[in-house]
Coordinates of C-alpha atoms in Angstrom, one line a residue:
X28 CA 0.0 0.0 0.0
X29 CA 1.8 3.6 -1.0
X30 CA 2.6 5.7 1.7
X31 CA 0.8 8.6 2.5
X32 CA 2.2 11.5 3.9
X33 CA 1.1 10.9 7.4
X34 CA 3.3 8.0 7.3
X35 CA 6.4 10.5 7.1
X36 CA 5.9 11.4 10.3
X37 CA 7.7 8.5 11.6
X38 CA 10.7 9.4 9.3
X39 CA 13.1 11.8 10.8
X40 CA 15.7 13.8 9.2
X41 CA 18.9 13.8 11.0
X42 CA 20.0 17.6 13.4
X43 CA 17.9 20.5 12.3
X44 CA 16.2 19.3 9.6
X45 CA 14.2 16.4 11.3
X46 CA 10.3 15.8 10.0
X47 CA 9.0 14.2 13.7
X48 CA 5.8 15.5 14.5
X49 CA 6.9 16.9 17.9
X50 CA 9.4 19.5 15.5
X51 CA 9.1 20.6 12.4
X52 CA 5.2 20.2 10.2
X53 CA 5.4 17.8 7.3
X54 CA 3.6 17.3 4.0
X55 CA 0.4 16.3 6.3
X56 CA 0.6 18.9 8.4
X57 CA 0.8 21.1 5.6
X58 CA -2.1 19.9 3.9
X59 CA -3.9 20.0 6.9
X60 CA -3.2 23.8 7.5
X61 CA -4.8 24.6 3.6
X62 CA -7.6 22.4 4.5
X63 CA -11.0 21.5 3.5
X64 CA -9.4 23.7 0.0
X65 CA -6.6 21.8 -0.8
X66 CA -8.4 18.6 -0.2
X67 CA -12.1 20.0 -1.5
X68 CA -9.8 20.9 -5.0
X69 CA -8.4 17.6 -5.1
X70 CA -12.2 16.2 -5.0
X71 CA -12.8 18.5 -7.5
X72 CA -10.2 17.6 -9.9
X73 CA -10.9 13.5 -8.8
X74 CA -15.1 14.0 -9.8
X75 CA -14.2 15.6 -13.2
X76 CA -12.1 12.6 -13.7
X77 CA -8.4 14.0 -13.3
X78 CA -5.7 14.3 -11.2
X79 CA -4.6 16.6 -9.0
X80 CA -1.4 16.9 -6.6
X81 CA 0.9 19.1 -4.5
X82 CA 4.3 19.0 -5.9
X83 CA 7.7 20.6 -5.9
X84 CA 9.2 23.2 -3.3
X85 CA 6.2 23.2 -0.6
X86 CA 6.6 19.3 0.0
X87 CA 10.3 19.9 0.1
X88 CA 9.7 23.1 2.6
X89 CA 7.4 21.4 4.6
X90 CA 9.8 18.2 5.1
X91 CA 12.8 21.0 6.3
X92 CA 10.6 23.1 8.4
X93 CA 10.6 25.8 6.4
X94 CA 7.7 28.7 6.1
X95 CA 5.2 27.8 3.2
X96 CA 4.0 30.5 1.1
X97 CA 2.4 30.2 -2.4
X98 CA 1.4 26.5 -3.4
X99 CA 2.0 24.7 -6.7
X100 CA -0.1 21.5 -7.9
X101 CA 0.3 19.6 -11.0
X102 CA -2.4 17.7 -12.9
X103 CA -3.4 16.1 -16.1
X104 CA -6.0 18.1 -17.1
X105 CA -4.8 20.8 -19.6
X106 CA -5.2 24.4 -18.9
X107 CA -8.5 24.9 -20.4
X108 CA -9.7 22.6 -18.6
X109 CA -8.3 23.7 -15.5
X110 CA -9.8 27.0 -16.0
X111 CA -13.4 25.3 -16.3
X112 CA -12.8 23.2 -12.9
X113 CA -11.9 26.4 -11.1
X114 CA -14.4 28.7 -12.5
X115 CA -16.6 30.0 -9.7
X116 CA -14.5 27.9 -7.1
X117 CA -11.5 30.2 -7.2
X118 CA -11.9 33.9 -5.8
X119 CA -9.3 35.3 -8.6
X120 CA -7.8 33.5 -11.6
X121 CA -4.8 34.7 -13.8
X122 CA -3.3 33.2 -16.8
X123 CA -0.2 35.1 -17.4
X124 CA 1.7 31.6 -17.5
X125 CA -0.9 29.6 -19.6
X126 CA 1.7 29.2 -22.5
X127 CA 3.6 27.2 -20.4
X128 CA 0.7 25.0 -19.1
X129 CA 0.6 27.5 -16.0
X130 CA -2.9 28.9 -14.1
X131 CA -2.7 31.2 -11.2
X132 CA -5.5 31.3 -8.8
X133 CA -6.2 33.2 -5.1
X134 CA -8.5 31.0 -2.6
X135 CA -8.7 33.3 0.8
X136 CA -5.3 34.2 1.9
X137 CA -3.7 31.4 -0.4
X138 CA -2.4 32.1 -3.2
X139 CA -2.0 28.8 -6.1
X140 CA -0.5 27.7 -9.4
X141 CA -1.9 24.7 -11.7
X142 CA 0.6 23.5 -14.0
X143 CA -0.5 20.4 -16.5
X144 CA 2.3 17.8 -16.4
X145 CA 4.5 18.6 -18.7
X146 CA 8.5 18.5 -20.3
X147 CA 10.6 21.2 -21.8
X148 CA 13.7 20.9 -23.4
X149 CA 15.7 24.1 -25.2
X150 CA 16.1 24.0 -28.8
X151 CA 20.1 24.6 -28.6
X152 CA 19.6 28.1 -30.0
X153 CA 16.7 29.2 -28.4
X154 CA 16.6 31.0 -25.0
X155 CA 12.5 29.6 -24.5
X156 CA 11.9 26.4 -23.5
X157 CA 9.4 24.2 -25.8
X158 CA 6.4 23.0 -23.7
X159 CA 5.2 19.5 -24.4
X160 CA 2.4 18.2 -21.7
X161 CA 2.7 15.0 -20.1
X162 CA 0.4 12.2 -19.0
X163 CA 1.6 11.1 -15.4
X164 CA 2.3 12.8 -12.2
X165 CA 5.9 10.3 -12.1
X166 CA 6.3 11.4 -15.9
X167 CA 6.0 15.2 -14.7
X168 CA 8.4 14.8 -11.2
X169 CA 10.9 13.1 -13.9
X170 CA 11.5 16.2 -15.2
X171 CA 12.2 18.8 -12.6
X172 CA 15.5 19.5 -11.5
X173 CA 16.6 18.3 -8.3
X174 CA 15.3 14.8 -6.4
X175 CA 14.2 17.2 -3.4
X176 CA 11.7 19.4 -5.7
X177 CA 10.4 15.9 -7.5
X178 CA 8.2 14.9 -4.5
X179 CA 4.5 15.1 -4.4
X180 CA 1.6 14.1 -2.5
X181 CA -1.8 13.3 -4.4
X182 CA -4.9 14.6 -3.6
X183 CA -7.7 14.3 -1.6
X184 CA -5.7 11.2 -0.7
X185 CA -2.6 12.6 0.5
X186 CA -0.8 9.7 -0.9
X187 CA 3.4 10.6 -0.9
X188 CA 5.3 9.9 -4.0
X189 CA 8.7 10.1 -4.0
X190 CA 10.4 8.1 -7.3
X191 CA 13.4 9.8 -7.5
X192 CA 14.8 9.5 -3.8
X193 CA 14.2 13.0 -2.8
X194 CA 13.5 12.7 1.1
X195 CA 17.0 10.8 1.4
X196 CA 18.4 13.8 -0.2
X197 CA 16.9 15.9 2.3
X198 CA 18.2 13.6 5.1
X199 CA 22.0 13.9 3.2
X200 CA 21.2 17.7 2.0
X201 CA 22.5 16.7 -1.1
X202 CA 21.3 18.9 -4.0
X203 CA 21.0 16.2 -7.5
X204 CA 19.2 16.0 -10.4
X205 CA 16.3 12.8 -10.5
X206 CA 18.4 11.5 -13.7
X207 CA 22.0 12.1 -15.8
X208 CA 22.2 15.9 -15.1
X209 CA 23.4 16.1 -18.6
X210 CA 20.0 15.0 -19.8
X211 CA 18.5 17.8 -17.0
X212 CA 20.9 20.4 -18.0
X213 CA 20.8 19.7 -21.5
X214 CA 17.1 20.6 -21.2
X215 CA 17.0 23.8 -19.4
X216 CA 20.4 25.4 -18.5
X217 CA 19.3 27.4 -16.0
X218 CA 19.2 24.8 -13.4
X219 CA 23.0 24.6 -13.5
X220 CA 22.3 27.9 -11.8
X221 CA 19.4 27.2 -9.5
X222 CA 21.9 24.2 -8.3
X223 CA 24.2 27.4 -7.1
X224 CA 21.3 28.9 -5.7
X225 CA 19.7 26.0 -3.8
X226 CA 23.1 25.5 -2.1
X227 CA 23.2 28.9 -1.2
X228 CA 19.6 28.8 0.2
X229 CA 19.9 25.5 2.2
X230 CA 23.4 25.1 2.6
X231 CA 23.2 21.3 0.8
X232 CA 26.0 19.9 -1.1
X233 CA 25.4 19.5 -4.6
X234 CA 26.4 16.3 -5.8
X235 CA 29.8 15.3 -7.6
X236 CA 28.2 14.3 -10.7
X237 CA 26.0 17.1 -10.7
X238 CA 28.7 19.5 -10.6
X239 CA 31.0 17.5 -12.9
X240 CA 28.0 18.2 -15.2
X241 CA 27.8 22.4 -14.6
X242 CA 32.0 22.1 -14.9
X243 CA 31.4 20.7 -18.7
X244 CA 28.3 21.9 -19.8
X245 CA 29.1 25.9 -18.4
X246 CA 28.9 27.3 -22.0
X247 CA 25.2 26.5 -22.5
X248 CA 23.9 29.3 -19.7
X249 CA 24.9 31.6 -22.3
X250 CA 21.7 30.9 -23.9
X251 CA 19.0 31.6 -21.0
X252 CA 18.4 35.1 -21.2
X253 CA 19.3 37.6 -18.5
X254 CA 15.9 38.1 -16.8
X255 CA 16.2 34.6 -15.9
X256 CA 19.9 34.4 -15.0
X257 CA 19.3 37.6 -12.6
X258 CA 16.3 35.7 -10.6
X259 CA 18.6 33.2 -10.3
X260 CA 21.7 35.6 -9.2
X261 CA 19.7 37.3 -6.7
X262 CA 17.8 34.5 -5.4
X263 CA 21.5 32.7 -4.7
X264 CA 23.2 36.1 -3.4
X265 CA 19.6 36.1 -0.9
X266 CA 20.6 33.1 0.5
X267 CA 21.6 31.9 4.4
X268 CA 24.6 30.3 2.4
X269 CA 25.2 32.8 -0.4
X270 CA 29.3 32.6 0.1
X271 CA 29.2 28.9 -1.2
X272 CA 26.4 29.5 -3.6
X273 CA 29.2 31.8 -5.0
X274 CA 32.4 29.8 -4.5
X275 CA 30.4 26.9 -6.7
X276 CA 29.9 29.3 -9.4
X277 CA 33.9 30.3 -9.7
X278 CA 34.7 26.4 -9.9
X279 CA 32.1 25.4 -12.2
X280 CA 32.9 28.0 -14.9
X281 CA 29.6 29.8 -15.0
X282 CA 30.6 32.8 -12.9
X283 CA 32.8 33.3 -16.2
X284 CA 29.9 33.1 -18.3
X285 CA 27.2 35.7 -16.1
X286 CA 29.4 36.6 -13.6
X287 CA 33.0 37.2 -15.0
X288 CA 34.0 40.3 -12.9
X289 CA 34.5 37.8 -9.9
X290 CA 36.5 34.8 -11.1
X291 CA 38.9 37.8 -12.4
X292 CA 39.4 38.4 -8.7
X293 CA 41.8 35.9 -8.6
X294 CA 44.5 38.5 -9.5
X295 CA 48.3 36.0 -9.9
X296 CA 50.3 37.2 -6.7
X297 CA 54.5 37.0 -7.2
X298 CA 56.8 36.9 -4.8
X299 CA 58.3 40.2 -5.6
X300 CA 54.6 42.0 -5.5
X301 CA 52.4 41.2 -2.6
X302 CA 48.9 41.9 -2.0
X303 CA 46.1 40.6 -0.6
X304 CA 43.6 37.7 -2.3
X305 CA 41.5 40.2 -3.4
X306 CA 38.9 37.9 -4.6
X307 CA 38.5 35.6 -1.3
X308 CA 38.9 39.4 0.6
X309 CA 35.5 40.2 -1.4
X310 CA 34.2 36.7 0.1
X311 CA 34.9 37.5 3.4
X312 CA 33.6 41.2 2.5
X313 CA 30.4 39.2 1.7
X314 CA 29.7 37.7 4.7
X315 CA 30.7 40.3 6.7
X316 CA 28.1 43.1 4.8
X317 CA 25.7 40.0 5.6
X318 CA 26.4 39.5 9.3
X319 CA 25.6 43.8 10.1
X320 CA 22.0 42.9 8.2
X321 CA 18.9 44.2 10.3
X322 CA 16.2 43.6 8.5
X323 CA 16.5 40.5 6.8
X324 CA 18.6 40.2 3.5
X325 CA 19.3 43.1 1.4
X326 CA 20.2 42.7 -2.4
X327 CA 21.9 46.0 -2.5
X328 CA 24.4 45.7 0.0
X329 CA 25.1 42.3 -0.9
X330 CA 25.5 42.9 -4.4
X331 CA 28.0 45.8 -3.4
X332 CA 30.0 44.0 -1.2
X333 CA 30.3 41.5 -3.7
X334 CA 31.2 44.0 -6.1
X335 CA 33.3 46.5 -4.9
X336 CA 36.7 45.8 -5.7
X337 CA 36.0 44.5 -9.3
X338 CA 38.0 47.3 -10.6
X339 CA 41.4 46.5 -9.4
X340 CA 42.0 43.9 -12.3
X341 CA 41.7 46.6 -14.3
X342 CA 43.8 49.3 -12.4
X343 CA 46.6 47.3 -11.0
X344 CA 50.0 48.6 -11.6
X345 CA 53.4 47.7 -10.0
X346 CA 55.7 50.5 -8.1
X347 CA 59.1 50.1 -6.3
X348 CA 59.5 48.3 -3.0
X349 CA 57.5 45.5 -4.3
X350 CA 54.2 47.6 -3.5
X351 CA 50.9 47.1 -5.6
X352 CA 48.2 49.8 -6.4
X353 CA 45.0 50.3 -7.7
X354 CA 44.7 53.8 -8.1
X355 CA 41.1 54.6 -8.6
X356 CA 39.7 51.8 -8.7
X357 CA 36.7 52.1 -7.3
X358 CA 35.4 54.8 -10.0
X359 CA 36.3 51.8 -12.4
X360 CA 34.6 49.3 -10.3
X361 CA 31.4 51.7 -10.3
X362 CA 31.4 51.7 -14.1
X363 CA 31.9 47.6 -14.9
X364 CA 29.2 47.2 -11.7
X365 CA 26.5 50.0 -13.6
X366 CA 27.9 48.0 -17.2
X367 CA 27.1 44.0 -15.7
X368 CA 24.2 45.1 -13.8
X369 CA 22.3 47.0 -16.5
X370 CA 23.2 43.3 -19.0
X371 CA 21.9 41.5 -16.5
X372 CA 18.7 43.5 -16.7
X373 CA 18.7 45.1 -13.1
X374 CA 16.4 47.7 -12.1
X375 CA 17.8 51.2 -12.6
X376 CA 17.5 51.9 -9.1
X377 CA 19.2 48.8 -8.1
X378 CA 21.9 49.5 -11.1
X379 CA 22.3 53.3 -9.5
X380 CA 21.9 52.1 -6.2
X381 CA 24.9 49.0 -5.9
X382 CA 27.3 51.4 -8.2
X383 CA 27.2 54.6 -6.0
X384 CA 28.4 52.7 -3.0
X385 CA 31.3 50.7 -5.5
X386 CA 32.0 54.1 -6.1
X387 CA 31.9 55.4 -2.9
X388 CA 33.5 52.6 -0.8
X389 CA 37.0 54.2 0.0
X390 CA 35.6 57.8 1.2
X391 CA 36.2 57.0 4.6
X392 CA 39.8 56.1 4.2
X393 CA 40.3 60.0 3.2
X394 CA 39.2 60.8 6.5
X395 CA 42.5 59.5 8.6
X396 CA 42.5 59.8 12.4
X397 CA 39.5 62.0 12.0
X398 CA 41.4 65.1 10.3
X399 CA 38.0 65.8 8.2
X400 CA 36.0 69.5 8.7
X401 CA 32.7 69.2 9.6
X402 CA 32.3 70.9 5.8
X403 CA 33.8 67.1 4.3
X404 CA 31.2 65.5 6.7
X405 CA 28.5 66.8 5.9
X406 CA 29.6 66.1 1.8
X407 CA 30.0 62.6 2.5
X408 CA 26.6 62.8 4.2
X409 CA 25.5 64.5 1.2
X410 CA 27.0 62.5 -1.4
X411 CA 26.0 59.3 0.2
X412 CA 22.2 60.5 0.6
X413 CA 19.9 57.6 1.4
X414 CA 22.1 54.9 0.9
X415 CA 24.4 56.4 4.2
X416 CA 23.7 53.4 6.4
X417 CA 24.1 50.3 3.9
X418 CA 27.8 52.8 3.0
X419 CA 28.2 52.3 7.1
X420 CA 28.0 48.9 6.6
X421 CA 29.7 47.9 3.6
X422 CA 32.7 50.6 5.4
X423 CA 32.8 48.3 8.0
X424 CA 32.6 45.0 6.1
X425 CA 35.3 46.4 4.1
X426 CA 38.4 45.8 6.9
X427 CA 39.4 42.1 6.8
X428 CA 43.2 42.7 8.0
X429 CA 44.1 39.8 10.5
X430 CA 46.4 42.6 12.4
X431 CA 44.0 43.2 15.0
X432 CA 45.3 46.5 16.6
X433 CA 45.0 47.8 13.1
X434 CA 41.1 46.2 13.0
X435 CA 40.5 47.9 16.1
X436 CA 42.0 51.4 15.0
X437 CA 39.8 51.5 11.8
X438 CA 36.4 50.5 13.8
X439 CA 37.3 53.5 16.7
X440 CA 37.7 55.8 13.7
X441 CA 34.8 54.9 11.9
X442 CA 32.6 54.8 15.1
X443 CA 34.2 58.5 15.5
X444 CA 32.5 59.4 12.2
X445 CA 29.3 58.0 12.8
X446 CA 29.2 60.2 16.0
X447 CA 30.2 63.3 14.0
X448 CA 27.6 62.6 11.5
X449 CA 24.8 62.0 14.4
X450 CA 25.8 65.5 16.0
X451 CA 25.8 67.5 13.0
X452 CA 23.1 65.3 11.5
X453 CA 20.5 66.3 15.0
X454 CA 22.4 70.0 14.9
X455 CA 21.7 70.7 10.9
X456 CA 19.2 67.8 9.6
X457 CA 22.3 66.5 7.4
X458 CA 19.9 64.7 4.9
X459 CA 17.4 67.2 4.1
X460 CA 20.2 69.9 3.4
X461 CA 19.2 72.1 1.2
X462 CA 20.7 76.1 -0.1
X463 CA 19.0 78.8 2.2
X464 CA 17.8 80.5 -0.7
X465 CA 15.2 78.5 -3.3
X466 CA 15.1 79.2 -7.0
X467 CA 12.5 82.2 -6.4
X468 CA 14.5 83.7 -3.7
X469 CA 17.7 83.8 -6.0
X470 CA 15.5 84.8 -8.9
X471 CA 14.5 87.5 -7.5
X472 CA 17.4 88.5 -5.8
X473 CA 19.0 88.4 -8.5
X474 CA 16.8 90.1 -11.0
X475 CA 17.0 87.3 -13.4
X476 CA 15.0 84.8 -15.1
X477 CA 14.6 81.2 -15.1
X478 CA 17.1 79.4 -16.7
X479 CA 20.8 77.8 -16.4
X480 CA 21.8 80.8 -14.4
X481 CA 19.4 80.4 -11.3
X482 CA 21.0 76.3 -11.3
X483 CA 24.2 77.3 -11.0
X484 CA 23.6 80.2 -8.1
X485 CA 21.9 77.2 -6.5
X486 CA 24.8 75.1 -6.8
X487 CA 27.2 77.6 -5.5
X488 CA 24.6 78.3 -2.7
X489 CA 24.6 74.4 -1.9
X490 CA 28.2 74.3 -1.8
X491 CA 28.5 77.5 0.7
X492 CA 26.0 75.5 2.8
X493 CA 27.7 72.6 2.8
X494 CA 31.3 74.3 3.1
X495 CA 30.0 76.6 6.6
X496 CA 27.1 75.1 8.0
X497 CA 23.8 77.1 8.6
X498 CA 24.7 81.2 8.1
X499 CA 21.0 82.2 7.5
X500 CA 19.2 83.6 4.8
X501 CA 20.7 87.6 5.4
X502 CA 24.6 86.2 5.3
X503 CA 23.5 83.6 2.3
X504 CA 22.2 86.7 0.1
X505 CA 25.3 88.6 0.7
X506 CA 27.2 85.4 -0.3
X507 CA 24.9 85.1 -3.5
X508 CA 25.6 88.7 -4.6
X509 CA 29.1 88.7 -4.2
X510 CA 29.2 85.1 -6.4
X511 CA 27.0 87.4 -8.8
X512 CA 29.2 90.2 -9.2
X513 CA 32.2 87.9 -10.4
X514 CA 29.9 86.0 -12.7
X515 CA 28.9 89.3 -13.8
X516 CA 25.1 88.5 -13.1
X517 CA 22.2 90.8 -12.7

C-alpha cells in the first residue's frame, strides 16, 4: 500500500532538519493547515475525472521546516480545462503563464498555481523552453530538476510519491538532479544555476556528478536570457549560504559566463609584488556586509559587497619596493558594476543604487585619524544621501586585516565618524540639506529669469552651505551677490 504523507511522520531527518511531529510540520501537516481547500480541489479535480497533486518546493519546505508561502499543484487536465474546474471555485484567476501549461489562482489568503504535467527541453539556439504536456504525475516529477523538488503528495488522498529519492536527499542535504544531469541540464540550463542557488539557500551539497556536469556543460547558460539568470543571481546572493552559492559558481565556470567580474578576482600574486587575495577578501567582505543585516537580507548591499573591488584587475599597476596599487579603482569598479548590472537586466534603481556605494567605498579612508572638517562630513553625508547606512556597513565589512590592533584602529575611527555625523546630523538635519535661498529667492534677488543661471547660483549656494554650515538667509544673500558680481550677473 503507497505511503501517505502521514506515514512520514515517523521518518526523521537527522540535526535541524528532522520531519518528527513533535518538530518541524510535514507534507500532512501542511495539507492539513490549507484544509477543507486543498483537499475540496483535489475532489474536484478527482469528480471531473483527473488528477490533481501538490508537488515541488512546498513538499520539500514542509519536510525541512521551512515557512510555506504560495502552493503549486500539477495535474493532467490541460489548462482549459483547468480553468473550467476552477471557475466559480477560485476567488481570482490569472493566466499570465498559460503558454507554459501554467494557471494562477487566489483562494482566501492562499495564493496557487496549476501546472499540467509537462516536459521542456531548449532547442540549442533558443533561450525559450518548448512546452510539451505530459500524462503522469511520475512522468511530470521526472523532469524537474533536483530529487528534493520531485516529490509530491496526491490529492484528496494525500498519498506521498517520491520516485526519484528525494526525502533521502533531504536527510543527506544533497542537491542532484532525478536522472543524468546532462540529460536535465541539457534541457534547461538554468538549473545549472538554480543548483548554485539552492546551495546557497539551504546550505546542501550539490552532488559530484551534478557539478561534474555544470564544470562541462558551463557554455550552455549563455543561452538563457538575463531576466532569468538575474532571478537566479539574486535569489543565490539572498541566501543563508550565499558565500558557497558563489564559491560553486567560480569552480564550475559559469561565474565566467554571467558573472565574470569575480572569477577575475583571482588577481596571480609573485613573490616580488604582494597583495592581498582580493577575490577571497571580497568573500569575506560578503559575509561580513551580511552579518551587520537588520532587517532580513538586502540585495543591494550584498550585491555591493560582492562587487566592490572589481576594478582593481583593471587598475593594478606595480611600483618600487614591491608595492601594488590600484589607483582609482573604485570609479572603475562603479562603471563595470552599472555595465554588468544593466546586461543583467537590473532595475535602474538597483543599477544606480549597488554602483554609488562601488563608487563610494573608499571615502572614509580620506578621513584619517578623523582630520576631516565638519564641511567634508557633511559632503560625504550628502553624497552618500539615502544609501548612508548600507555605505556604514559595507565601510565596515570592508576591513578584513588579520592585524587586529589595526582592526580595532579602523572601527574606533569609523565609530568617531558616525558620532560626527549624528551631532551634526541632530544639529543641521544633514539629509534634508538644502541652499537657504530656493530658486524664487535667488531669482529675485538676482533680477534674473529662469534658466541655467538660477541652477548654478543654486549650486554655488549648496556648496556655501555645505562648506559653513547654517549662516541664515541675510549672510546667504550677501554670499549670492558677491558670487554674482564675479559672474557678472544681474
Amino acid at each position: 500500500m503507497p505511503a501517505t504523507c502521514e506515514d512520514l511522520l515517523s521518518i526523521a531527518v537527522p540535526n535541524d532538519h528532522d520531519v518528527t511531529s513533535d518538530h518541524h510540520p510535514a507534507v500532512s501537516e501542511l495539507l492539513r493547515r490549507v484544509t477543507p481547500f486543498a483537499d475540496e480541489l483535489g475532489r474536484r479535480f478527482a469528480a471531473a475525472g483527473h488528477e490533481l497533486a501538490l508537488v515541488g518546493g512546498p513538499v520539500r519546505d514542509a519536510l525541512l521546516g521551512r515557512p510555506v508561502n504560495d502552493l503549486d499543484f500539477a495535474t493532467d487536465a490541460r489548462p482549459d480545462r483547468v480553468l473550467e474546474l476552477v471557475r466559480g471555485w477560485a476567488d481570482a484567476v490569472w493566466t499570465i503563464g498559460i503558454e507554459y501549461g501554467t494557471i494562477g489562482l487566489r483562494k482566501g489568503d492562499h495564493q496557487l498555481e496549476i501546472t499540467t504535467y509537462r516536459s521542456e527541453s531548449y532547442d540549442p539556439d533558443s533561450r525559450k523552453p518548448d512546452v510539451t504536456y505530459g500524462t503522469s504525475l511520475e512522468g511530470d516529477l521526472a523532469r524537474r530538476d533536483f530529487a528534493v523538488n520531485a516529490m509530491a503528495a496526491r490529492l484528496p488522498g494525500h498519498e506521498f510519491v517520491d520516485p526519484f529519492g528525494g526525502l533521502n536527499d533531504l536527510k543527506l542535504k544533497v542537491i542532484r538532479t532525478p536522472g543524468r544531469p546532462e540529460d536535465s541540464f541539457g534541457d534547461d540550463p538554468l538549473r545549472m544555476l538554480r543548483a548554485a542557488r539552492f546551495a546557497a539557500q539551504l546550505g546542501f551539497q550539490v552532488s559530484p556528478e551534478t557539478v561534474g556536469a555544470m564544470k562541462a556543460m558551463a557554455d550552455r547558460i549563455e543561452i538563457v536570457s538575463a531576466e532569468r539568470v538575474r532571478d537566479e543571481l539574486s535569489k543565490l546572493l539572498l541566501g543563508a549560504h550565499s558565500r558557497a552559492g558563489i564559491t560553486l559558481l567560480v569552480e564550475t565556470g559559469l561565474a565566467d559566463r554571467v558573472l565574470p567580474e569575480i572569477p577575475k578576482l583571482k588577481l596571480e600574486i609573485d613573490e616580488h609584488h604582494r597583495h592581498k587575495d582580493v577575490y577571497e577578501h571580497s568573500l569575506i567582505v560578503l559575509e561580513q556586509a551580511i552579518a551587520q543585516e537588520e532587517d532580513g537580507p538586502d540585495l543591494v548591499l550584498r550585491l555591493a559587497a560582492l562587487l566592490h573591488d572589481i576594478g582593481k584587475p583593471k587598475t593594478r599597476s606595480f611600483v618600487e619596493g614591491g608595492r601594488v596599487t590600484f589607483h582609482h579603482h573604485e570609479v572603475v569598479g562603479a562603471s563595470m558594476t552599472k555595465s554588468r548590472l544593466t546586461a543583467l537586466r537590473y532595475p535602474k534603481d538597483v543599477v544606480a543604487d549597488v554602483s554609488r556605494l562601488v563608487e563610494l567605498h573608499l571615502r572614509f579612508h580620506g578621513y584619517g585619524t578623523g582630520e576631516w572638517t565638519d564641511s567634508a562630513v557633511r559632503r560625504y553625508v550628502r553624497d552618500a544621501g539615502h544609501l548612508l547606512p548600507r555605505l556604514h556597513k559595507l565601510t565596515r565589512a570592508d576591513c578584513t586585516t588579520r592585524n587586529r590592533r589595526k582592526a580595532a584602529a579602523l572601527a574606533r575611527t569609523y565609530d568617531q565618524l558616525e558620532e560626527r555625523i549624528a551631532r551634526l546630523q541632530q544639529e543641521e538635519e544633514l539629509s534634508k540639506i538644502r541652499p537657504e535661498l530656493d530658486g524664487n529667492e535667488i531669482q529675485q534677488i538676482l533680477g534674473i529669469k529662469p534658466g541655467p543661471a538660477v541652477g548654478k547660483a543654486y549650486k554655488f549656494l549648496l556648496d556655501v552651505r555645505l562648506d559653513r554650515g547654517p549662516i541664515g538667509k541675510e549672510a546667504a544673500t550677501e554670499a549670492l551677490r558677491e558670487w554674482a558680481r564675479e559672474q557678472e550677473l544681474g
